[in-house]
Amino acid sequence: PICFPVTISCQGKGIGQALMRDAFLRILEIAKNIGVCGIRIDPSNQIKQGYYIQKCGFIPFDETLSVYLPIETVREALR
């Protein structure tokens, strides 16, 4: 699992987004060699789920808190 914890004093400075971008770039590199259909994240609560949906474009995956981002969406966003 990937976790992007940022200490409270450093939140809002783009550190978490930079970490996520780096992870996504690495996932795209891996996707060149193996089949990857998307990225699934399992947030620990509804607030975090809402962040991924509202700020990052993820979509709800199922009836749990899981969210999903299709790999094509990631490719387009990072061009």
XYZ file of N, CA, C and O in Angstrom:
316
model
N 0.819 -1.205 0.000
C 0.000 0.000 0.000
C 0.857 1.261 0.000
O 1.966 1.267 0.504
N 0.307 2.301 -0.588
C 0.988 3.593 -0.631
C 0.313 4.515 0.363
O -0.905 4.607 0.410
N 1.097 5.197 1.156
C 0.568 6.141 2.134
C 1.329 7.449 1.987
O 2.543 7.457 1.803
N 0.622 8.556 2.033
C 1.234 9.864 1.870
C 1.036 10.741 3.100
O 0.466 11.816 3.008
N 1.498 10.292 4.251
C 1.299 11.118 5.445
C 2.212 12.339 5.419
O 3.376 12.250 5.049
N 1.646 13.473 5.759
C 2.411 14.719 5.833
C 2.122 15.332 7.201
O 0.968 15.515 7.571
N 3.168 15.648 7.926
C 2.998 16.220 9.248
C 2.156 17.498 9.169
O 2.205 18.220 8.178
N 1.392 17.761 10.189
C 0.441 18.878 10.184
C 1.120 20.199 9.846
O 0.591 20.990 9.071
N 2.310 20.451 10.372
C 2.982 21.732 10.116
C 3.404 21.901 8.658
O 3.681 23.019 8.213
N 3.426 20.815 7.895
C 3.840 20.879 6.486
C 2.675 20.701 5.522
O 2.860 20.741 4.307
N 1.470 20.493 6.046
C 0.313 20.297 5.184
C -0.034 21.580 4.450
O 0.218 22.675 4.929
N -0.596 21.419 3.251
C -0.995 22.564 2.441
C 0.138 23.174 1.635
O -0.021 24.223 1.031
N 1.277 22.511 1.600
C 2.433 23.028 0.868
C 2.729 22.223 -0.387
O 3.753 22.428 -1.030
N 1.851 21.290 -0.727
C 2.017 20.511 -1.943
C 2.900 19.282 -1.809
O 3.193 18.619 -2.796
N 3.304 18.963 -0.588
C 4.197 17.816 -0.391
C 3.478 16.504 -0.713
O 4.015 15.651 -1.422
N 2.270 16.344 -0.212
C 1.500 15.128 -0.485
C 1.229 14.964 -1.975
O 1.332 13.859 -2.514
N 0.900 16.066 -2.656
C 0.661 15.996 -4.099
C 1.931 15.625 -4.847
O 1.884 14.867 -5.815
N 3.067 16.142 -4.402
C 4.339 15.798 -5.047
C 4.653 14.317 -4.853
O 5.120 13.644 -5.782
N 4.382 13.798 -3.661
C 4.594 12.375 -3.402
C 3.670 11.519 -4.265
O 4.086 10.498 -4.827
N 2.409 11.950 -4.392
C 1.455 11.210 -5.203
C 1.870 11.239 -6.674
O 1.832 10.219 -7.362
N 2.302 12.397 -7.152
C 2.741 12.508 -8.550
C 3.917 11.564 -8.809
O 3.948 10.866 -9.816
N 4.865 11.535 -7.893
C 6.011 10.649 -8.044
C 5.562 9.185 -8.079
O 6.028 8.411 -8.921
N 4.656 8.821 -7.189
C 4.145 7.441 -7.173
C 3.442 7.113 -8.486
O 3.630 6.028 -9.054
N 2.649 8.051 -8.994
C 1.935 7.823 -10.250
C 2.905 7.674 -11.414
O 2.710 6.838 -12.298
N 3.954 8.479 -11.443
C 4.959 8.349 -12.505
C 5.630 6.977 -12.444
O 5.871 6.352 -13.482
N 5.893 6.505 -11.250
C 6.502 5.182 -11.097
C 5.533 4.078 -11.541
O 5.933 3.097 -12.170
N 4.260 4.242 -11.213
C 3.249 3.271 -11.629
C 3.138 3.247 -13.149
O 3.035 2.177 -13.760
N 3.184 4.422 -13.788
C 3.134 4.464 -15.256
C 4.342 3.765 -15.869
O 4.227 3.093 -16.901
N 5.491 3.907 -15.255
C 6.687 3.224 -15.745
C 6.519 1.704 -15.638
O 6.845 0.970 -16.575
N 5.994 1.247 -14.524
C 5.731 -0.184 -14.342
C 4.697 -0.668 -15.351
O 4.810 -1.770 -15.896
N 3.700 0.169 -15.631
C 2.617 -0.199 -16.542
C 3.118 -0.437 -17.969
O 2.424 -1.073 -18.764
N 4.314 0.043 -18.294
C 4.880 -0.215 -19.621
C 5.222 -1.692 -19.797
O 5.301 -2.182 -20.909
N 5.431 -2.396 -18.688
C 5.872 -3.785 -18.747
C 4.838 -4.800 -18.282
O 4.963 -5.989 -18.587
N 3.866 -4.358 -17.507
C 2.838 -5.281 -17.030
C 1.469 -4.626 -17.207
O 1.368 -3.417 -17.387
N 0.438 -5.407 -17.125
C -0.909 -4.866 -17.262
C -1.356 -4.136 -16.007
O -1.414 -4.726 -14.941
N -1.640 -2.857 -16.151
C -2.160 -2.049 -15.044
C -3.417 -1.356 -15.560
O -3.368 -0.651 -16.564
N -4.535 -1.567 -14.884
C -5.776 -0.954 -15.349
C -6.133 0.299 -14.557
O -6.929 1.116 -15.009
N -5.534 0.475 -13.384
C -5.843 1.659 -12.600
C -5.168 1.613 -11.241
O -4.414 0.692 -10.929
N -5.457 2.640 -10.465
C -4.893 2.772 -9.128
C -6.048 2.766 -8.134
O -6.989 3.543 -8.273
N -5.940 1.913 -7.155
C -6.956 1.833 -6.107
C -6.316 2.254 -4.792
O -5.225 1.818 -4.450
N -7.014 3.102 -4.075
C -6.563 3.549 -2.758
C -7.673 3.247 -1.763
O -8.857 3.409 -2.059
N -7.284 2.791 -0.593
C -8.233 2.476 0.470
C -8.077 3.476 1.608
O -7.343 3.229 2.565
N -8.751 4.639 1.508
C -8.645 5.641 2.577
C -9.180 5.092 3.891
O -10.048 4.225 3.915
N -8.658 5.629 4.985
C -9.043 5.131 6.306
C -10.337 5.749 6.841
O -10.888 5.257 7.812
N -10.812 6.835 6.196
C -12.064 7.438 6.651
C -12.715 8.229 5.520
O -12.129 8.413 4.453
N -13.928 8.715 5.749
C -14.684 9.421 4.711
C -14.062 10.764 4.342
O -14.191 11.213 3.206
N -13.416 11.415 5.275
C -12.764 12.699 4.971
C -11.653 12.484 3.953
O -11.548 13.219 2.965
N -10.840 11.472 4.171
C -9.762 11.167 3.227
C -10.327 10.693 1.896
O -9.816 11.046 0.831
N -11.395 9.919 1.938
C -12.041 9.482 0.709
C -12.516 10.699 -0.092
O -12.310 10.794 -1.296
N -13.143 11.646 0.595
C -13.621 12.861 -0.059
C -12.489 13.652 -0.687
O -12.634 14.224 -1.775
N -11.341 13.699 -0.024
C -10.184 14.398 -0.574
C -9.766 13.772 -1.903
O -9.568 14.476 -2.895
N -9.639 12.451 -1.924
C -9.214 11.781 -3.157
C -10.230 11.987 -4.281
O -9.852 12.153 -5.433
N -11.507 12.000 -3.939
C -12.549 12.190 -4.951
C -12.566 13.640 -5.445
O -12.538 13.902 -6.646
N -12.595 14.595 -4.526
C -12.749 16.002 -4.886
C -11.471 16.639 -5.426
O -11.516 17.431 -6.362
N -10.338 16.316 -4.845
C -9.086 16.990 -5.209
C -8.255 16.235 -6.239
O -7.454 16.828 -6.943
N -8.436 14.918 -6.303
C -7.550 14.108 -7.141
C -8.264 13.390 -8.286
O -7.621 12.725 -9.087
N -9.585 13.493 -8.341
C -10.322 12.908 -9.458
C -10.617 11.424 -9.367
O -11.052 10.822 -10.343
N -10.384 10.824 -8.210
C -10.704 9.409 -8.041
C -12.218 9.226 -8.049
O -12.970 10.161 -7.789
N -12.635 8.012 -8.335
C -14.063 7.682 -8.311
C -14.282 6.593 -7.252
O -13.379 5.782 -7.004
N -15.460 6.565 -6.618
C -15.738 5.502 -5.649
C -15.618 4.141 -6.328
O -16.047 3.966 -7.471
N -15.010 3.184 -5.647
C -14.754 1.877 -6.239
C -15.879 0.887 -5.981
O -16.255 0.127 -6.845
N -16.396 0.873 -4.792
C -17.467 -0.040 -4.415
C -18.171 0.537 -3.196
O -18.060 1.729 -2.936
N -18.842 -0.275 -2.428
C -19.578 0.233 -1.268
C -18.669 0.535 -0.079
O -19.132 1.030 0.938
N -17.384 0.257 -0.195
C -16.437 0.588 0.866
C -15.917 2.017 0.656
O -16.419 2.753 -0.181
N -14.881 2.392 1.355
C -14.268 3.706 1.191
C -13.273 3.737 0.029
O -12.731 4.791 -0.298
N -13.046 2.603 -0.622
C -12.065 2.515 -1.699
C -12.393 3.469 -2.838
O -13.562 3.702 -3.159
N -11.326 4.019 -3.424
C -11.463 4.889 -4.594
C -10.539 4.363 -5.682
O -9.558 3.665 -5.431
N -10.833 4.733 -6.933
C -10.157 4.166 -8.096
C -9.898 5.261 -9.122
O -10.724 6.152 -9.316
N -8.753 5.178 -9.774
C -8.413 6.097 -10.853
C -7.916 5.271 -12.029
O -6.896 4.574 -11.909
N -8.638 5.295 -13.176
C -8.200 4.517 -14.330
C -6.805 4.951 -14.792
O -6.474 6.140 -14.750
N -6.012 4.009 -15.261
C -4.648 4.306 -15.678
C -4.623 5.310 -16.823
O -3.707 6.141 -16.909
N -5.603 5.292 -17.692
C -5.654 6.267 -18.798
C -5.823 7.691 -18.265
O -5.261 8.625 -18.822
N -6.584 7.848 -17.206
C -6.751 9.159 -16.587
C -5.416 9.651 -16.030
O -5.068 10.815 -16.159
N -4.664 8.740 -15.435
C -3.348 9.086 -14.897
C -2.417 9.508 -16.032
O -1.743 10.534 -15.952
N -2.409 8.725 -17.115
C -1.554 9.069 -18.275
C -1.880 10.451 -18.813
O -0.977 11.256 -19.086
N -3.145 10.720 -18.994
C -3.564 12.023 -19.538
C -3.191 13.165 -18.605
O -2.753 14.218 -19.059
N -3.352 12.951 -17.326
C -3.075 14.013 -16.352
C -1.589 14.349 -16.257
O -1.237 15.478 -15.950
N -0.742 13.364 -16.528
C 0.697 13.575 -16.361
C 1.425 13.855 -17.675
O 2.641 13.893 -17.711
N 0.690 14.085 -18.731
C 1.339 14.434 -20.013
C 1.866 15.826 -19.982
O 1.485 16.718 -19.376
